mmCIF file of C-alpha atoms in Angstrom:
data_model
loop_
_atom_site.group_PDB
_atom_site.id
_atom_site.type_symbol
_atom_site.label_atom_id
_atom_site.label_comp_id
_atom_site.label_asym_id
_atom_site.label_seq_id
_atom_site.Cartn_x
_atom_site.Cartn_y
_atom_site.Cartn_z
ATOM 1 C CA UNK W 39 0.825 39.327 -107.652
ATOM 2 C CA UNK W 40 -1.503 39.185 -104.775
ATOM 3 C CA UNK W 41 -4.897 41.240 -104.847
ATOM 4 C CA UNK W 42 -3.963 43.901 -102.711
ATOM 5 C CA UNK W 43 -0.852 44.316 -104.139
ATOM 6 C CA UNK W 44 -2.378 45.123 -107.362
ATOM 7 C CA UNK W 45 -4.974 47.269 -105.984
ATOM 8 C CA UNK W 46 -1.513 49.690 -104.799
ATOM 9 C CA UNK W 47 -0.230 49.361 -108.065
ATOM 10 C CA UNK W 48 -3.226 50.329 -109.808
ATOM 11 C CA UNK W 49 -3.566 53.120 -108.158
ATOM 12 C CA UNK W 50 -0.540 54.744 -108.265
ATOM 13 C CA UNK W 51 -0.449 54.954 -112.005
ATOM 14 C CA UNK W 52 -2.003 58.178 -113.831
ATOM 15 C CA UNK W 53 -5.409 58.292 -115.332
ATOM 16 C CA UNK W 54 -7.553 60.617 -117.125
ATOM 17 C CA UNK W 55 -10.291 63.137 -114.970
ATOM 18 C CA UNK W 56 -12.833 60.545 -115.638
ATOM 19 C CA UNK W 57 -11.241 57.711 -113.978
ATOM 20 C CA UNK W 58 -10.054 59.387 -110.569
ATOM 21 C CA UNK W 59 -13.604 58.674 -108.594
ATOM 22 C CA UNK W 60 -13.052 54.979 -109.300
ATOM 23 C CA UNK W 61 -9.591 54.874 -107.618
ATOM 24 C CA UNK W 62 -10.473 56.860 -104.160
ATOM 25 C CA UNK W 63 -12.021 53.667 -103.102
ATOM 26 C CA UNK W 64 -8.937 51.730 -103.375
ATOM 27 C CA UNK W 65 -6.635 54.382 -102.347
ATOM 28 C CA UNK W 66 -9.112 54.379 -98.756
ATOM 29 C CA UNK W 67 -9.011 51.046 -98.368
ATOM 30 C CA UNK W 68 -4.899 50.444 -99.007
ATOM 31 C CA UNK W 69 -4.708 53.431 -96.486
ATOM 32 C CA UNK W 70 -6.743 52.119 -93.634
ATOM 33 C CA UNK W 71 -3.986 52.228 -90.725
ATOM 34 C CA UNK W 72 -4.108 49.266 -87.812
ATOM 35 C CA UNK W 73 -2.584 51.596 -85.199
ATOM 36 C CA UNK W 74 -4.751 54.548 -85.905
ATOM 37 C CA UNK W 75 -7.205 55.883 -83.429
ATOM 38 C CA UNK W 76 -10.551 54.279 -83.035
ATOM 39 C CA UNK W 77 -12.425 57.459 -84.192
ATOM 40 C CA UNK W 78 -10.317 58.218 -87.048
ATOM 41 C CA UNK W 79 -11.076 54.700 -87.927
ATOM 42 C CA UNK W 80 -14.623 55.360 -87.359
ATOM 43 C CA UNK W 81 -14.817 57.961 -89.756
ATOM 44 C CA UNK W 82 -12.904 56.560 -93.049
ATOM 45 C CA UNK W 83 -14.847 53.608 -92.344
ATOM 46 C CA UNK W 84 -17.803 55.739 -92.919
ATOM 47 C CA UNK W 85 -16.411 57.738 -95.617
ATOM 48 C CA UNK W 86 -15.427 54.327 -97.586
ATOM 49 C CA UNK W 87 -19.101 52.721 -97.054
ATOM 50 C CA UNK W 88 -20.962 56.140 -98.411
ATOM 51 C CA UNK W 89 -18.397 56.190 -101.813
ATOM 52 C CA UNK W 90 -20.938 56.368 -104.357
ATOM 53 C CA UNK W 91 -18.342 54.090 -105.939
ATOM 54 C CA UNK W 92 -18.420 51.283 -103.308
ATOM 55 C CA UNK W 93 -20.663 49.250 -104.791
ATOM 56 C CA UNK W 94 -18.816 48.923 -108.273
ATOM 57 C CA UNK W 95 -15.722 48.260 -105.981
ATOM 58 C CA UNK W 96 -17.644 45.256 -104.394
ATOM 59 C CA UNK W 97 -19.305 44.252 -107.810
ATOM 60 C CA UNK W 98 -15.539 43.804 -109.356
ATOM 61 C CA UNK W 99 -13.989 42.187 -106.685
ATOM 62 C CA UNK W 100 -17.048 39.420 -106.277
ATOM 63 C CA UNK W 101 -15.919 38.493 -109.715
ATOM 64 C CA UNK W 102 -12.345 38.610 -109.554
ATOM 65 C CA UNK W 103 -13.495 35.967 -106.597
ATOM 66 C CA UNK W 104 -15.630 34.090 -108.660
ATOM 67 C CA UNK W 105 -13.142 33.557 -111.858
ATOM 68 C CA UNK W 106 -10.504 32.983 -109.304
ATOM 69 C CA UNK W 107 -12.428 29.903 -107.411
ATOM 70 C CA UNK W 108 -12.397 31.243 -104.372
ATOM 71 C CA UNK W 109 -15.724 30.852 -103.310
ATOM 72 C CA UNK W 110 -16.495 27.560 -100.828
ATOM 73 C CA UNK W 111 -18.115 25.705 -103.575
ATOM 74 C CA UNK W 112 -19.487 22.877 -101.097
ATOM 75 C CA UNK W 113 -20.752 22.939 -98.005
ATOM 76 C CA UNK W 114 -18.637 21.978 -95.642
ATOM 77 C CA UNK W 115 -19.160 18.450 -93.696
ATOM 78 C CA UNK W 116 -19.698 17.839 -90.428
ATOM 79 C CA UNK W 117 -16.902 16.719 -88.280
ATOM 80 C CA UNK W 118 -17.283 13.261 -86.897
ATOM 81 C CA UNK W 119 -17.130 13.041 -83.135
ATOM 82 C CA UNK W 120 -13.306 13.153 -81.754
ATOM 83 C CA UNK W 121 -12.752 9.694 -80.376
ATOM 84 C CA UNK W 122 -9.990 10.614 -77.894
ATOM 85 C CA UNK W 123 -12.865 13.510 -76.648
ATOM 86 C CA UNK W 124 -15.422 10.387 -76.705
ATOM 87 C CA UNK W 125 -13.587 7.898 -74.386
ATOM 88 C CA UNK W 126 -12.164 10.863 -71.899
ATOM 89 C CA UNK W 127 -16.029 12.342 -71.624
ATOM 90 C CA UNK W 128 -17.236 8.261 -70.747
ATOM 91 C CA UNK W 129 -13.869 8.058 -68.253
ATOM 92 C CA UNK W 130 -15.200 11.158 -66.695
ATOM 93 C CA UNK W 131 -18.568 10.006 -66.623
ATOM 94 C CA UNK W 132 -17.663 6.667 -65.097
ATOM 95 C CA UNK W 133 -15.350 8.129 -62.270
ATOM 96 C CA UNK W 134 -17.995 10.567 -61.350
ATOM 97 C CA UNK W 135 -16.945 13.819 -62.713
ATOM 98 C CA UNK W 136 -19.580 14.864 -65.685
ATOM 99 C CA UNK W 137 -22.949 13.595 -66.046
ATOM 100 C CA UNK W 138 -26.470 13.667 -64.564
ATOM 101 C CA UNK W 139 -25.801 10.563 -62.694
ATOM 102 C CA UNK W 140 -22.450 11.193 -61.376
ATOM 103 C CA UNK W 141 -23.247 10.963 -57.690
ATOM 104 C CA UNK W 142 -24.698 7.924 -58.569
ATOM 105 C CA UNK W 143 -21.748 6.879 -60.142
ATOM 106 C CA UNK W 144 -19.700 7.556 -57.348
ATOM 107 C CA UNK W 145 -21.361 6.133 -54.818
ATOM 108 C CA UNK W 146 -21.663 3.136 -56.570
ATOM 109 C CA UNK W 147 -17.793 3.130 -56.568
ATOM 110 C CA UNK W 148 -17.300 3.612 -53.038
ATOM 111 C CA UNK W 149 -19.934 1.082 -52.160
ATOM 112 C CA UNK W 150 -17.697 -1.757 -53.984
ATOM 113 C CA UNK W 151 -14.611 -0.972 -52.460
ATOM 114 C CA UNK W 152 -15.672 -1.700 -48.865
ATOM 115 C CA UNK W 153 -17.416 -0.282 -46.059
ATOM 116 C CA UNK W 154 -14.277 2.268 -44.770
ATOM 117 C CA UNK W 155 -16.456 5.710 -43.911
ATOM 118 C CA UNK W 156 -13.094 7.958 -43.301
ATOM 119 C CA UNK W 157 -11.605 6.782 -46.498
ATOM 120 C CA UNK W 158 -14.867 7.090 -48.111
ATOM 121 C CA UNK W 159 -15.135 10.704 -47.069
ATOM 122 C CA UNK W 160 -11.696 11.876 -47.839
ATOM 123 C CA UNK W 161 -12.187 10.083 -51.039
ATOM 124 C CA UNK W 162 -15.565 12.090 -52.092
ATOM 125 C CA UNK W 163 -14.349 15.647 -50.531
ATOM 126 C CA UNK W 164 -10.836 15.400 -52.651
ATOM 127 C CA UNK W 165 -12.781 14.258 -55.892
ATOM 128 C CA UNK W 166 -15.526 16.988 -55.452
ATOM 129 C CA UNK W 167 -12.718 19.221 -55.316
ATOM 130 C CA UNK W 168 -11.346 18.051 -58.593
ATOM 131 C CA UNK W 169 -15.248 18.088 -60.336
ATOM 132 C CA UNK W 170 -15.157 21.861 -59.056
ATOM 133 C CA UNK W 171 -12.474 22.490 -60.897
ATOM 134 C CA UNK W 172 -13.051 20.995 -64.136
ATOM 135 C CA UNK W 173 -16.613 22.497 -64.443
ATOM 136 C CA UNK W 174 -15.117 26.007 -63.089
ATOM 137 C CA UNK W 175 -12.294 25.518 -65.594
ATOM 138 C CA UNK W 176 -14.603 24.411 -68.893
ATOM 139 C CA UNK W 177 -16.871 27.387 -67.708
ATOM 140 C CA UNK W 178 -14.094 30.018 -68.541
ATOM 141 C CA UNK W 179 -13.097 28.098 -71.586
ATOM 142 C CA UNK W 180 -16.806 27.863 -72.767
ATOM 143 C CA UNK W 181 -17.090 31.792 -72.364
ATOM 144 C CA UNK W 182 -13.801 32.340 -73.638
ATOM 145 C CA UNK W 183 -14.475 29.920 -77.213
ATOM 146 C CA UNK W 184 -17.933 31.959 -77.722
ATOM 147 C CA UNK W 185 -16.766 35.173 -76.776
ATOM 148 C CA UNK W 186 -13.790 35.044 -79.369
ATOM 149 C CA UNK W 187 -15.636 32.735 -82.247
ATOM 150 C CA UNK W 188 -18.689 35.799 -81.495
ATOM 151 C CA UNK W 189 -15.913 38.721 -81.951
ATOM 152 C CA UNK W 190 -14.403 36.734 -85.165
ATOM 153 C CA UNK W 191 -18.451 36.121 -86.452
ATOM 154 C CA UNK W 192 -18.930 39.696 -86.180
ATOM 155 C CA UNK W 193 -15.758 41.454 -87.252
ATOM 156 C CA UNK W 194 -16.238 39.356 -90.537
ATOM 157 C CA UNK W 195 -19.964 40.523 -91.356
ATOM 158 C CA UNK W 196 -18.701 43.824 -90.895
ATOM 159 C CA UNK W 197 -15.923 42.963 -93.802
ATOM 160 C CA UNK W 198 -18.473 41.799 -95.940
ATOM 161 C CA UNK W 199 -20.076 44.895 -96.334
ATOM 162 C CA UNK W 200 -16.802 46.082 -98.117
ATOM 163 C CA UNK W 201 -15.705 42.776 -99.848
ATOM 164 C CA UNK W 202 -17.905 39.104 -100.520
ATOM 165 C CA UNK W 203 -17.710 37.118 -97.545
ATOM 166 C CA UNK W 204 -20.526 34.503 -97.758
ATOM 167 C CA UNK W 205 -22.197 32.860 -94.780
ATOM 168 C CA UNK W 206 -20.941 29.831 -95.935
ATOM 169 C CA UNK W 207 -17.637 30.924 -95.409
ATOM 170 C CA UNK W 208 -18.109 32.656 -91.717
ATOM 171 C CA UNK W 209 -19.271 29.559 -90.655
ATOM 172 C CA UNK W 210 -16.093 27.414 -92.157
ATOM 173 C CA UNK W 211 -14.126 30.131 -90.237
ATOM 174 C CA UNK W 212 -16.358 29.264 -87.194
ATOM 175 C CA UNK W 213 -15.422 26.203 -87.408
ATOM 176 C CA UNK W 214 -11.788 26.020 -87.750
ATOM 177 C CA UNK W 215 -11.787 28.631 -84.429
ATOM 178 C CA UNK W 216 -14.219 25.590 -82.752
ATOM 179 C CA UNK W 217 -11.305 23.189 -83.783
ATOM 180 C CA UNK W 218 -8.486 24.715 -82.410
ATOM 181 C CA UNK W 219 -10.492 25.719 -79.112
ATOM 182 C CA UNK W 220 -11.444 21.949 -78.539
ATOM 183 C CA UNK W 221 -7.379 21.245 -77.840
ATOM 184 C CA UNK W 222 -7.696 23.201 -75.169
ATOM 185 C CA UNK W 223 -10.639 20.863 -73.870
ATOM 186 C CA UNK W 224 -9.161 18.028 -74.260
ATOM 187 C CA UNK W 225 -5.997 19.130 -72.459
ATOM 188 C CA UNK W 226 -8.109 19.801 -69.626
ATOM 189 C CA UNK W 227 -10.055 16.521 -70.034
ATOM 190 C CA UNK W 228 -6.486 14.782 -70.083
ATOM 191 C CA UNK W 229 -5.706 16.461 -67.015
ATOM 192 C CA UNK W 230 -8.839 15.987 -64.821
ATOM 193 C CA UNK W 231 -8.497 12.032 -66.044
ATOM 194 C CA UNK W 232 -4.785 11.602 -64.633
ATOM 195 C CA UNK W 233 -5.631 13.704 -61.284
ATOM 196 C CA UNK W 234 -8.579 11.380 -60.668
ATOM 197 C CA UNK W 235 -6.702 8.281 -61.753
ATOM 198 C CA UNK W 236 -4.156 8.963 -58.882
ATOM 199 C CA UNK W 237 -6.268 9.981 -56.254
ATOM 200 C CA UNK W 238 -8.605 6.685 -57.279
ATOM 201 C CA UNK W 239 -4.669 4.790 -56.169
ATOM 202 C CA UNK W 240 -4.233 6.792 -53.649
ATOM 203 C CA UNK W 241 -7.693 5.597 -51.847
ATOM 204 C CA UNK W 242 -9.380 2.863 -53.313
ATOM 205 C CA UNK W 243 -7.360 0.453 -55.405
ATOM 206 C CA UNK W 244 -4.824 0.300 -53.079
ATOM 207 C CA UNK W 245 -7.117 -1.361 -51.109
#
């Protein structure tokens, strides 16, 4: 039987006068509606953090997580760089797209491929296009990740003021969030690679 689940159960049954305070708690937090209104939500929020029974709730359920082994005994490691993120970044870096010296880069690569100006500058206008994109793009995904992982950081420090959440833990969560949010970057890493790729055919190793 899952935790909440027995939380319901337990207080439904019937108990004695002296009992009663210590099931309100429970009974606020099982009642807590998702589609209520935000001030209504306001206000049992701050009726359930004033119980003078709140902290006994919290006390019990840090050691129902304790005996259960919830807790994140070890910290968790550091994940080891993504190659396939590695070798598109140094692709991108090479061609001219990311990097301090990415002019450099470029003009290096136009200066090997012949002395053609026109080509040259249709070249370097259609691949500036594509570096304005990709930064414009990783911009709004860079806003997006922290604005969401910030929301998720947040919404869960509130939680732990009603049931153990350790830092630890928020920053596993972090962390998984980071994980899922770097597919999206290398997606657009994939895609900046093949566009630059065929314009690179298109104008200089088809000479």
């Amino acid at each position: 039987m899952s935790c909440s689940r027995a939380i319901l159960s337990f207080s439904q049954l019937s108990f004695s006068p002296s009992i009663t305070p210590y099931l309100s708690v429970p009974q606020n937090l099982m009642s807590l509606n998702t589609e209520q209104g935000m001030d209504e939500a306001q206000e049992r929020k701050h009726r359930l953090n004033m119980h003078r029974m709140k902290n006994a709730l919290f006390q019990v359920l840090c050691e129902i997580k304790e005996k259960s082994a919830l807790s994140q005994r070890n910290p968790p490691e550091d994940d080891p760089p993504d190659p396939q993120q590695l070798r598109l970044d140094r692709m991108l870096e090479s061609e001219g797209v990311i990097g301090n010296d990415a002019d450099a880069q470029l003009e290096g690569q136009l200066a090997a491929t012949g002395d053609n100006t026109a080509e040259h500058g249709d070249y370097r206008a259609k691949l500036n296009q594509i570096r304005g994109i990709y930064h414009a793009e990783l911009e709004k995904y860079n806003n997006a990740c922290q604005e969401f992982t910030q929301h998720v950081q947040n919404l869960l420090r509130e939680q732990s003021r009603t049931r153990p959440i350790s830092q630890r833990e928020i920053q596993r969560t972090i962390t998984i969030i980071s994980r899922r949010f770097n597919q999206i970057q290398l997606q657009l890493k994939q895609s900046t690679c093949e566009a630059v790729m065929i314009l690179r055919s298109r104008f200089l190793d088809a000479r």
